[in-house]
Amino acid sequence: GAGVSQTPSNKVTEKGKYVELRCDPISGHTALYWYRQSLGQGPEFLIYFQGTGAADDSGLPNDRFFAVRPEGSVSTLKIQRTERGDSAVYLCASSMGTSGSGDTQYFGPGTRLTVL
Amino acid sequence: AQKITQTQPGMFVQEKEAVTLDCTYDTSDQSYGLFWYKQPSSGEMIFLIYQGSYDQQNATEGRYSLNFQKARKSANLVISASQLGDSAMYFCAMRGFNFNKFYFGSGTKLNVKP
């Protein structure tokens, strides 16, 4: 079956602009996660959805970042007034959403965001 | 607080030999899961192996095995019979029972030499 897909694969924007990054999870996965990965680092958690609701948004760095998942499938990460420090790879992952510690997350290929 | 530590920024291994990538963790959760992911230069995170904190046996998946030492809070990845295609970044990650997000280490870059 299809894995997690993310679009666009690359996004170059200018400082101050608004961007949207899209994630299409594995079919049937109720849980969806966004991470940010800076060069040479491990991914850092941004936000987690269970169904349509954001169950944990504690990783969003500030109010310029927002994410939605209106129908419980596709999610969009929105960044307003982009700054050069927002440049990173944004990874999306999905999982079955089962309880317990063994709910494996499967990652998409990421969107590389460059803010000039 | 949850924390994952990978102390080896880079490793070299000869093709066909085994290699161990280190991972230590810190958590106050009694139930947790430990995961290893491979990230080739293409960027996608590929799931390799999972170990539950209550699992009695070490996890194995093909050439990958996880050397889980609970008392030492370590979850090292062992890759047997290394192949050139194993060259990549490897990340250790942890998830607790009461939280869904993963905590990742800083990764180890593995280079397999022919």
PDB file of C-alpha atoms in Angstrom:
ATOM      1  CA  GLY A   1       0.000   0.000   0.000  1.00  0.00           C
ATOM      2  CA  ALA A   2       0.977   3.637  -0.309  1.00  0.00           C
ATOM      3  CA  GLY A   3       3.128   5.167   2.361  1.00  0.00           C
ATOM      4  CA  VAL A   4       2.993   8.643   3.830  1.00  0.00           C
ATOM      5  CA  SER A   5       3.258  11.307   1.159  1.00  0.00           C
ATOM      6  CA  GLN A   6       4.248  14.932   1.567  1.00  0.00           C
ATOM      7  CA  THR A   7       4.027  17.849  -0.800  1.00  0.00           C
ATOM      8  CA  PRO A   8       5.879  19.796  -1.913  1.00  0.00           C
ATOM      9  CA  SER A   9       9.191  17.994  -1.620  1.00  0.00           C
ATOM     10  CA  ASN A  10      10.997  21.322  -1.675  1.00  0.00           C
ATOM     11  CA  LYS A  11       9.785  24.803  -0.898  1.00  0.00           C
ATOM     12  CA  VAL A  12      11.803  27.984  -1.234  1.00  0.00           C
ATOM     13  CA  THR A  13      10.228  31.143   0.085  1.00  0.00           C
ATOM     14  CA  GLU A  14      11.181  34.616   1.145  1.00  0.00           C
ATOM     15  CA  LYS A  15      11.320  35.850   4.696  1.00  0.00           C
ATOM     16  CA  GLY A  16       7.925  37.054   5.827  1.00  0.00           C
ATOM     17  CA  LYS A  17       5.892  34.902   3.449  1.00  0.00           C
ATOM     18  CA  TYR A  18       3.240  32.340   4.339  1.00  0.00           C
ATOM     19  CA  VAL A  19       3.712  28.636   3.495  1.00  0.00           C
ATOM     20  CA  GLU A  20       1.620  25.504   3.669  1.00  0.00           C
ATOM     21  CA  LEU A  21       3.027  21.996   3.831  1.00  0.00           C
ATOM     22  CA  ARG A  22       0.790  19.029   3.161  1.00  0.00           C
ATOM     23  CA  CYS A  23       0.832  15.482   4.520  1.00  0.00           C
ATOM     24  CA  ASP A  24      -1.228  12.528   3.341  1.00  0.00           C
ATOM     25  CA  PRO A  25      -0.975   9.673   5.871  1.00  0.00           C
ATOM     26  CA  ILE A  26      -1.213   5.948   5.359  1.00  0.00           C
ATOM     27  CA  SER A  27      -4.825   4.942   4.784  1.00  0.00           C
ATOM     28  CA  GLY A  28      -6.470   3.854   8.010  1.00  0.00           C
ATOM     29  CA  HIS A  29      -3.971   5.547  10.288  1.00  0.00           C
ATOM     30  CA  THR A  30      -5.763   7.715  12.801  1.00  0.00           C
ATOM     31  CA  ALA A  31      -2.692   9.309  14.346  1.00  0.00           C
ATOM     32  CA  LEU A  32      -0.604  11.892  12.516  1.00  0.00           C
ATOM     33  CA  TYR A  33       2.538  13.696  13.648  1.00  0.00           C
ATOM     34  CA  TRP A  34       4.634  16.593  12.445  1.00  0.00           C
ATOM     35  CA  TYR A  35       8.350  16.849  13.215  1.00  0.00           C
ATOM     36  CA  ARG A  36      11.036  19.314  12.245  1.00  0.00           C
ATOM     37  CA  GLN A  37      14.576  18.213  11.482  1.00  0.00           C
ATOM     38  CA  SER A  38      17.421  20.670  11.319  1.00  0.00           C
ATOM     39  CA  LEU A  39      20.677  19.771   9.617  1.00  0.00           C
ATOM     40  CA  GLY A  40      22.658  17.224  11.601  1.00  0.00           C
ATOM     41  CA  GLN A  41      19.951  16.759  14.221  1.00  0.00           C
ATOM     42  CA  GLY A  42      17.286  14.239  15.048  1.00  0.00           C
ATOM     43  CA  PRO A  43      13.642  15.097  14.362  1.00  0.00           C
ATOM     44  CA  GLU A  44      11.910  17.301  16.926  1.00  0.00           C
ATOM     45  CA  PHE A  45       8.248  16.903  17.675  1.00  0.00           C
ATOM     46  CA  LEU A  46       5.868  19.679  16.667  1.00  0.00           C
ATOM     47  CA  ILE A  47       2.275  18.424  16.905  1.00  0.00           C
ATOM     48  CA  TYR A  48       0.216  15.238  17.122  1.00  0.00           C
ATOM     49  CA  PHE A  49      -3.313  14.610  15.845  1.00  0.00           C
ATOM     50  CA  GLN A  50      -5.609  11.813  16.885  1.00  0.00           C
ATOM     51  CA  GLY A  51      -8.380  11.966  14.339  1.00  0.00           C
ATOM     52  CA  THR A  52      -9.286  15.554  13.623  1.00  0.00           C
ATOM     53  CA  GLY A  53      -8.142  17.063  16.888  1.00  0.00           C
ATOM     54  CA  ALA A  54      -4.696  18.205  17.920  1.00  0.00           C
ATOM     55  CA  ALA A  55      -4.044  16.028  20.948  1.00  0.00           C
ATOM     56  CA  ASP A  56      -0.641  17.536  21.670  1.00  0.00           C
ATOM     57  CA  ASP A  57       0.719  20.742  20.153  1.00  0.00           C
ATOM     58  CA  SER A  58       3.378  21.327  22.771  1.00  0.00           C
ATOM     59  CA  GLY A  59       6.180  21.268  20.211  1.00  0.00           C
ATOM     60  CA  LEU A  60       4.987  24.158  18.086  1.00  0.00           C
ATOM     61  CA  PRO A  61       7.693  26.811  18.583  1.00  0.00           C
ATOM     62  CA  ASN A  62       5.403  29.867  18.508  1.00  0.00           C
ATOM     63  CA  ASP A  63       2.074  31.127  17.259  1.00  0.00           C
ATOM     64  CA  ARG A  64       3.338  31.498  13.699  1.00  0.00           C
ATOM     65  CA  PHE A  65       2.987  27.732  13.380  1.00  0.00           C
ATOM     66  CA  PHE A  66      -0.406  26.097  13.032  1.00  0.00           C
ATOM     67  CA  ALA A  67      -1.637  22.748  11.760  1.00  0.00           C
ATOM     68  CA  VAL A  68      -5.014  21.348  10.823  1.00  0.00           C
ATOM     69  CA  ARG A  69      -6.503  17.995   9.955  1.00  0.00           C
ATOM     70  CA  PRO A  70     -10.132  18.823   9.210  1.00  0.00           C
ATOM     71  CA  GLU A  71     -11.354  15.425   8.019  1.00  0.00           C
ATOM     72  CA  GLY A  72      -9.046  13.203  10.005  1.00  0.00           C
ATOM     73  CA  SER A  73      -6.850  12.297   7.057  1.00  0.00           C
ATOM     74  CA  VAL A  74      -4.760  14.896   5.217  1.00  0.00           C
ATOM     75  CA  SER A  75      -3.015  17.456   7.384  1.00  0.00           C
ATOM     76  CA  THR A  76      -1.596  20.872   6.554  1.00  0.00           C
ATOM     77  CA  LEU A  77       1.158  22.588   8.502  1.00  0.00           C
ATOM     78  CA  LYS A  78       0.934  26.345   8.117  1.00  0.00           C
ATOM     79  CA  ILE A  79       3.729  28.786   8.856  1.00  0.00           C
ATOM     80  CA  GLN A  80       3.054  32.514   8.872  1.00  0.00           C
ATOM     81  CA  ARG A  81       5.626  35.280   8.509  1.00  0.00           C
ATOM     82  CA  THR A  82       8.406  32.812   7.833  1.00  0.00           C
ATOM     83  CA  GLU A  83      11.854  33.474   9.262  1.00  0.00           C
ATOM     84  CA  ARG A  84      15.234  32.188   8.142  1.00  0.00           C
ATOM     85  CA  GLY A  85      15.379  30.047  11.279  1.00  0.00           C
ATOM     86  CA  ASP A  86      12.341  28.107  10.036  1.00  0.00           C
ATOM     87  CA  SER A  87      14.509  26.536   7.340  1.00  0.00           C
ATOM     88  CA  ALA A  88      14.537  22.786   7.973  1.00  0.00           C
ATOM     89  CA  VAL A  89      13.076  19.517   6.769  1.00  0.00           C
ATOM     90  CA  TYR A  90       9.519  19.059   7.956  1.00  0.00           C
ATOM     91  CA  LEU A  91       8.633  15.416   8.433  1.00  0.00           C
ATOM     92  CA  CYS A  92       5.188  13.937   8.730  1.00  0.00           C
ATOM     93  CA  ALA A  93       4.484  10.529  10.238  1.00  0.00           C
ATOM     94  CA  SER A  94       1.384   8.447  10.795  1.00  0.00           C
ATOM     95  CA  SER A  95       0.513   5.468  12.960  1.00  0.00           C
ATOM     96  CA  MET A  96      -2.420   3.220  13.765  1.00  0.00           C
ATOM     97  CA  GLY A  97      -3.141   5.286  16.847  1.00  0.00           C
ATOM     98  CA  THR A  98      -3.371   2.328  19.188  1.00  0.00           C
ATOM     99  CA  SER A  99      -2.684   2.779  22.866  1.00  0.00           C
ATOM    100  CA  GLY A 100       0.535   1.635  24.434  1.00  0.00           C
ATOM    101  CA  SER A 101       4.152   2.211  23.592  1.00  0.00           C
ATOM    102  CA  GLY A 102       4.412   0.002  20.492  1.00  0.00           C
ATOM    103  CA  ASP A 103       2.474   2.147  18.047  1.00  0.00           C
ATOM    104  CA  THR A 104       5.074   2.476  15.271  1.00  0.00           C
ATOM    105  CA  GLN A 105       5.262   5.729  13.349  1.00  0.00           C
ATOM    106  CA  TYR A 106       5.880   5.628   9.609  1.00  0.00           C
ATOM    107  CA  PHE A 107       7.442   8.679   8.058  1.00  0.00           C
ATOM    108  CA  GLY A 108       7.012  10.497   4.800  1.00  0.00           C
ATOM    109  CA  PRO A 109       9.895  11.774   2.654  1.00  0.00           C
ATOM    110  CA  GLY A 110       9.708  15.246   4.161  1.00  0.00           C
ATOM    111  CA  THR A 111       9.448  18.771   2.811  1.00  0.00           C
ATOM    112  CA  ARG A 112      12.649  20.762   2.696  1.00  0.00           C
ATOM    113  CA  LEU A 113      11.778  24.374   3.506  1.00  0.00           C
ATOM    114  CA  THR A 114      14.273  27.091   2.709  1.00  0.00           C
ATOM    115  CA  VAL A 115      13.559  30.641   3.806  1.00  0.00           C
ATOM    116  CA  LEU A 116      15.723  33.207   2.029  1.00  0.00           C
TER     117      LEU A 116
ATOM    118  CA  ALA B   1      11.892  14.194  31.333  1.00  0.00           C
ATOM    119  CA  GLN B   2      12.551  11.908  28.410  1.00  0.00           C
ATOM    120  CA  LYS B   3      15.910  11.849  26.727  1.00  0.00           C
ATOM    121  CA  ILE B   4      17.723   9.784  24.133  1.00  0.00           C
ATOM    122  CA  THR B   5      21.499   9.893  23.821  1.00  0.00           C
ATOM    123  CA  GLN B   6      23.554   8.637  20.900  1.00  0.00           C
ATOM    124  CA  THR B   7      27.210   9.226  21.628  1.00  0.00           C
ATOM    125  CA  GLN B   8      28.687   8.124  18.309  1.00  0.00           C
ATOM    126  CA  PRO B   9      28.373  10.885  15.693  1.00  0.00           C
ATOM    127  CA  GLY B  10      30.046   8.677  13.091  1.00  0.00           C
ATOM    128  CA  MET B  11      31.034   5.052  12.676  1.00  0.00           C
ATOM    129  CA  PHE B  12      32.935   3.072  10.068  1.00  0.00           C
ATOM    130  CA  VAL B  13      32.526  -0.641   9.452  1.00  0.00           C
ATOM    131  CA  GLN B  14      33.963  -2.992   6.903  1.00  0.00           C
ATOM    132  CA  GLU B  15      31.516  -4.624   4.535  1.00  0.00           C
ATOM    133  CA  LYS B  16      30.266  -8.011   5.827  1.00  0.00           C
ATOM    134  CA  GLU B  17      31.256  -7.248   9.404  1.00  0.00           C
ATOM    135  CA  ALA B  18      28.883  -6.568  12.307  1.00  0.00           C
ATOM    136  CA  VAL B  19      28.518  -3.144  13.909  1.00  0.00           C
ATOM    137  CA  THR B  20      26.873  -1.894  17.097  1.00  0.00           C
ATOM    138  CA  LEU B  21      25.291   1.553  17.323  1.00  0.00           C
ATOM    139  CA  ASP B  22      24.843   2.828  20.860  1.00  0.00           C
ATOM    140  CA  CYS B  23      21.715   4.321  22.382  1.00  0.00           C
ATOM    141  CA  THR B  24      20.961   5.183  25.979  1.00  0.00           C
ATOM    142  CA  TYR B  25      17.728   6.634  27.255  1.00  0.00           C
ATOM    143  CA  ASP B  26      16.197   8.235  30.274  1.00  0.00           C
ATOM    144  CA  THR B  27      12.546   8.075  31.227  1.00  0.00           C
ATOM    145  CA  SER B  28      10.396   7.862  34.317  1.00  0.00           C
ATOM    146  CA  ASP B  29       7.745   5.826  32.505  1.00  0.00           C
ATOM    147  CA  GLN B  30       7.460   2.180  33.470  1.00  0.00           C
ATOM    148  CA  SER B  31       6.173   1.206  30.038  1.00  0.00           C
ATOM    149  CA  TYR B  32       7.887   2.547  26.963  1.00  0.00           C
ATOM    150  CA  GLY B  33       8.967   1.591  23.481  1.00  0.00           C
ATOM    151  CA  LEU B  34      12.319   1.951  21.787  1.00  0.00           C
ATOM    152  CA  PHE B  35      12.656   2.278  18.034  1.00  0.00           C
ATOM    153  CA  TRP B  36      15.439   2.505  15.504  1.00  0.00           C
ATOM    154  CA  TYR B  37      15.125   4.295  12.202  1.00  0.00           C
ATOM    155  CA  LYS B  38      17.437   4.506   9.213  1.00  0.00           C
ATOM    156  CA  GLN B  39      17.688   7.732   7.246  1.00  0.00           C
ATOM    157  CA  PRO B  40      19.539   7.438   3.922  1.00  0.00           C
ATOM    158  CA  SER B  41      20.742  10.500   2.089  1.00  0.00           C
ATOM    159  CA  SER B  42      17.346  10.644   0.367  1.00  0.00           C
ATOM    160  CA  GLY B  43      15.926  11.825   3.689  1.00  0.00           C
ATOM    161  CA  GLU B  44      13.127   9.371   4.396  1.00  0.00           C
ATOM    162  CA  MET B  45      13.024   7.810   7.870  1.00  0.00           C
ATOM    163  CA  ILE B  46      12.748   4.036   7.531  1.00  0.00           C
ATOM    164  CA  PHE B  47      11.512   2.001  10.500  1.00  0.00           C
ATOM    165  CA  LEU B  48      13.879  -0.839  11.381  1.00  0.00           C
ATOM    166  CA  ILE B  49      13.033  -2.393  14.721  1.00  0.00           C
ATOM    167  CA  TYR B  50      10.998  -1.989  17.908  1.00  0.00           C
ATOM    168  CA  GLN B  51      11.581  -3.137  21.495  1.00  0.00           C
ATOM    169  CA  GLY B  52       8.984  -2.886  24.229  1.00  0.00           C
ATOM    170  CA  SER B  53      10.169  -2.278  27.760  1.00  0.00           C
ATOM    171  CA  TYR B  54       8.383  -5.384  29.031  1.00  0.00           C
ATOM    172  CA  ASP B  55       9.542  -7.658  26.235  1.00  0.00           C
ATOM    173  CA  GLN B  56      11.511 -10.548  27.668  1.00  0.00           C
ATOM    174  CA  GLN B  57      13.539 -11.181  24.554  1.00  0.00           C
ATOM    175  CA  ASN B  58      15.639  -8.857  22.461  1.00  0.00           C
ATOM    176  CA  ALA B  59      13.946  -7.861  19.211  1.00  0.00           C
ATOM    177  CA  THR B  60      15.306  -9.110  15.899  1.00  0.00           C
ATOM    178  CA  GLU B  61      14.383  -8.204  12.324  1.00  0.00           C
ATOM    179  CA  GLY B  62      16.514  -9.886   9.703  1.00  0.00           C
ATOM    180  CA  ARG B  63      20.047  -8.508  10.009  1.00  0.00           C
ATOM    181  CA  TYR B  64      18.979  -6.068  12.731  1.00  0.00           C
ATOM    182  CA  SER B  65      18.847  -6.912  16.393  1.00  0.00           C
ATOM    183  CA  LEU B  66      18.373  -4.764  19.441  1.00  0.00           C
ATOM    184  CA  ASN B  67      20.581  -5.363  22.455  1.00  0.00           C
ATOM    185  CA  PHE B  68      18.209  -4.221  25.193  1.00  0.00           C
ATOM    186  CA  GLN B  69      19.675  -3.810  28.681  1.00  0.00           C
ATOM    187  CA  LYS B  70      16.913  -2.351  30.801  1.00  0.00           C
ATOM    188  CA  ALA B  71      18.903  -1.875  33.985  1.00  0.00           C
ATOM    189  CA  ARG B  72      21.523   0.106  32.084  1.00  0.00           C
ATOM    190  CA  LYS B  73      18.858   1.931  30.059  1.00  0.00           C
ATOM    191  CA  SER B  74      20.519   1.046  26.811  1.00  0.00           C
ATOM    192  CA  ALA B  75      19.061  -0.125  23.514  1.00  0.00           C
ATOM    193  CA  ASN B  76      21.911  -0.682  21.111  1.00  0.00           C
ATOM    194  CA  LEU B  77      21.298  -1.614  17.479  1.00  0.00           C
ATOM    195  CA  VAL B  78      23.371  -4.443  16.062  1.00  0.00           C
ATOM    196  CA  ILE B  79      23.648  -4.779  12.304  1.00  0.00           C
ATOM    197  CA  SER B  80      25.127  -8.077  11.185  1.00  0.00           C
ATOM    198  CA  ALA B  81      26.873  -8.675   7.864  1.00  0.00           C
ATOM    199  CA  SER B  82      27.000  -4.997   6.911  1.00  0.00           C
ATOM    200  CA  GLN B  83      26.219  -4.056   3.335  1.00  0.00           C
ATOM    201  CA  LEU B  84      27.152  -0.958   1.358  1.00  0.00           C
ATOM    202  CA  GLY B  85      23.475   0.010   1.359  1.00  0.00           C
ATOM    203  CA  ASP B  86      23.543   0.236   5.139  1.00  0.00           C
ATOM    204  CA  SER B  87      25.469   3.499   4.889  1.00  0.00           C
ATOM    205  CA  ALA B  88      23.073   6.072   6.344  1.00  0.00           C
ATOM    206  CA  MET B  89      22.143   8.001   9.470  1.00  0.00           C
ATOM    207  CA  TYR B  90      20.615   5.896  12.217  1.00  0.00           C
ATOM    208  CA  PHE B  91      18.306   7.333  14.844  1.00  0.00           C
ATOM    209  CA  CYS B  92      17.201   5.854  18.136  1.00  0.00           C
ATOM    210  CA  ALA B  93      13.789   6.983  19.375  1.00  0.00           C
ATOM    211  CA  MET B  94      11.606   6.438  22.412  1.00  0.00           C
ATOM    212  CA  ARG B  95       7.917   6.625  23.102  1.00  0.00           C
ATOM    213  CA  GLY B  96       6.351   6.278  26.526  1.00  0.00           C
ATOM    214  CA  PHE B  97       3.047   4.737  27.405  1.00  0.00           C
ATOM    215  CA  ASN B  98       1.496   8.040  28.311  1.00  0.00           C
ATOM    216  CA  PHE B  99       2.760  10.124  25.463  1.00  0.00           C
ATOM    217  CA  ASN B 100       2.561   9.705  21.741  1.00  0.00           C
ATOM    218  CA  LYS B 101       5.396  11.790  20.424  1.00  0.00           C
ATOM    219  CA  PHE B 102       8.765  10.266  19.789  1.00  0.00           C
ATOM    220  CA  TYR B 103      11.939  11.580  21.322  1.00  0.00           C
ATOM    221  CA  PHE B 104      14.884  11.136  18.998  1.00  0.00           C
ATOM    222  CA  GLY B 105      18.594  11.027  19.567  1.00  0.00           C
ATOM    223  CA  SER B 106      21.014  13.060  17.508  1.00  0.00           C
ATOM    224  CA  GLY B 107      21.856  10.144  15.276  1.00  0.00           C
ATOM    225  CA  THR B 108      24.886   8.118  14.203  1.00  0.00           C
ATOM    226  CA  LYS B 109      26.246   8.293  10.683  1.00  0.00           C
ATOM    227  CA  LEU B 110      27.327   4.846   9.569  1.00  0.00           C
ATOM    228  CA  ASN B 111      29.723   4.388   6.691  1.00  0.00           C
ATOM    229  CA  VAL B 112      30.220   0.901   5.308  1.00  0.00           C
ATOM    230  CA  LYS B 113      33.556   0.467   3.556  1.00  0.00           C
ATOM    231  CA  PRO B 114      33.980  -1.983   0.664  1.00  0.00           C
TER     232      PRO B 114
END
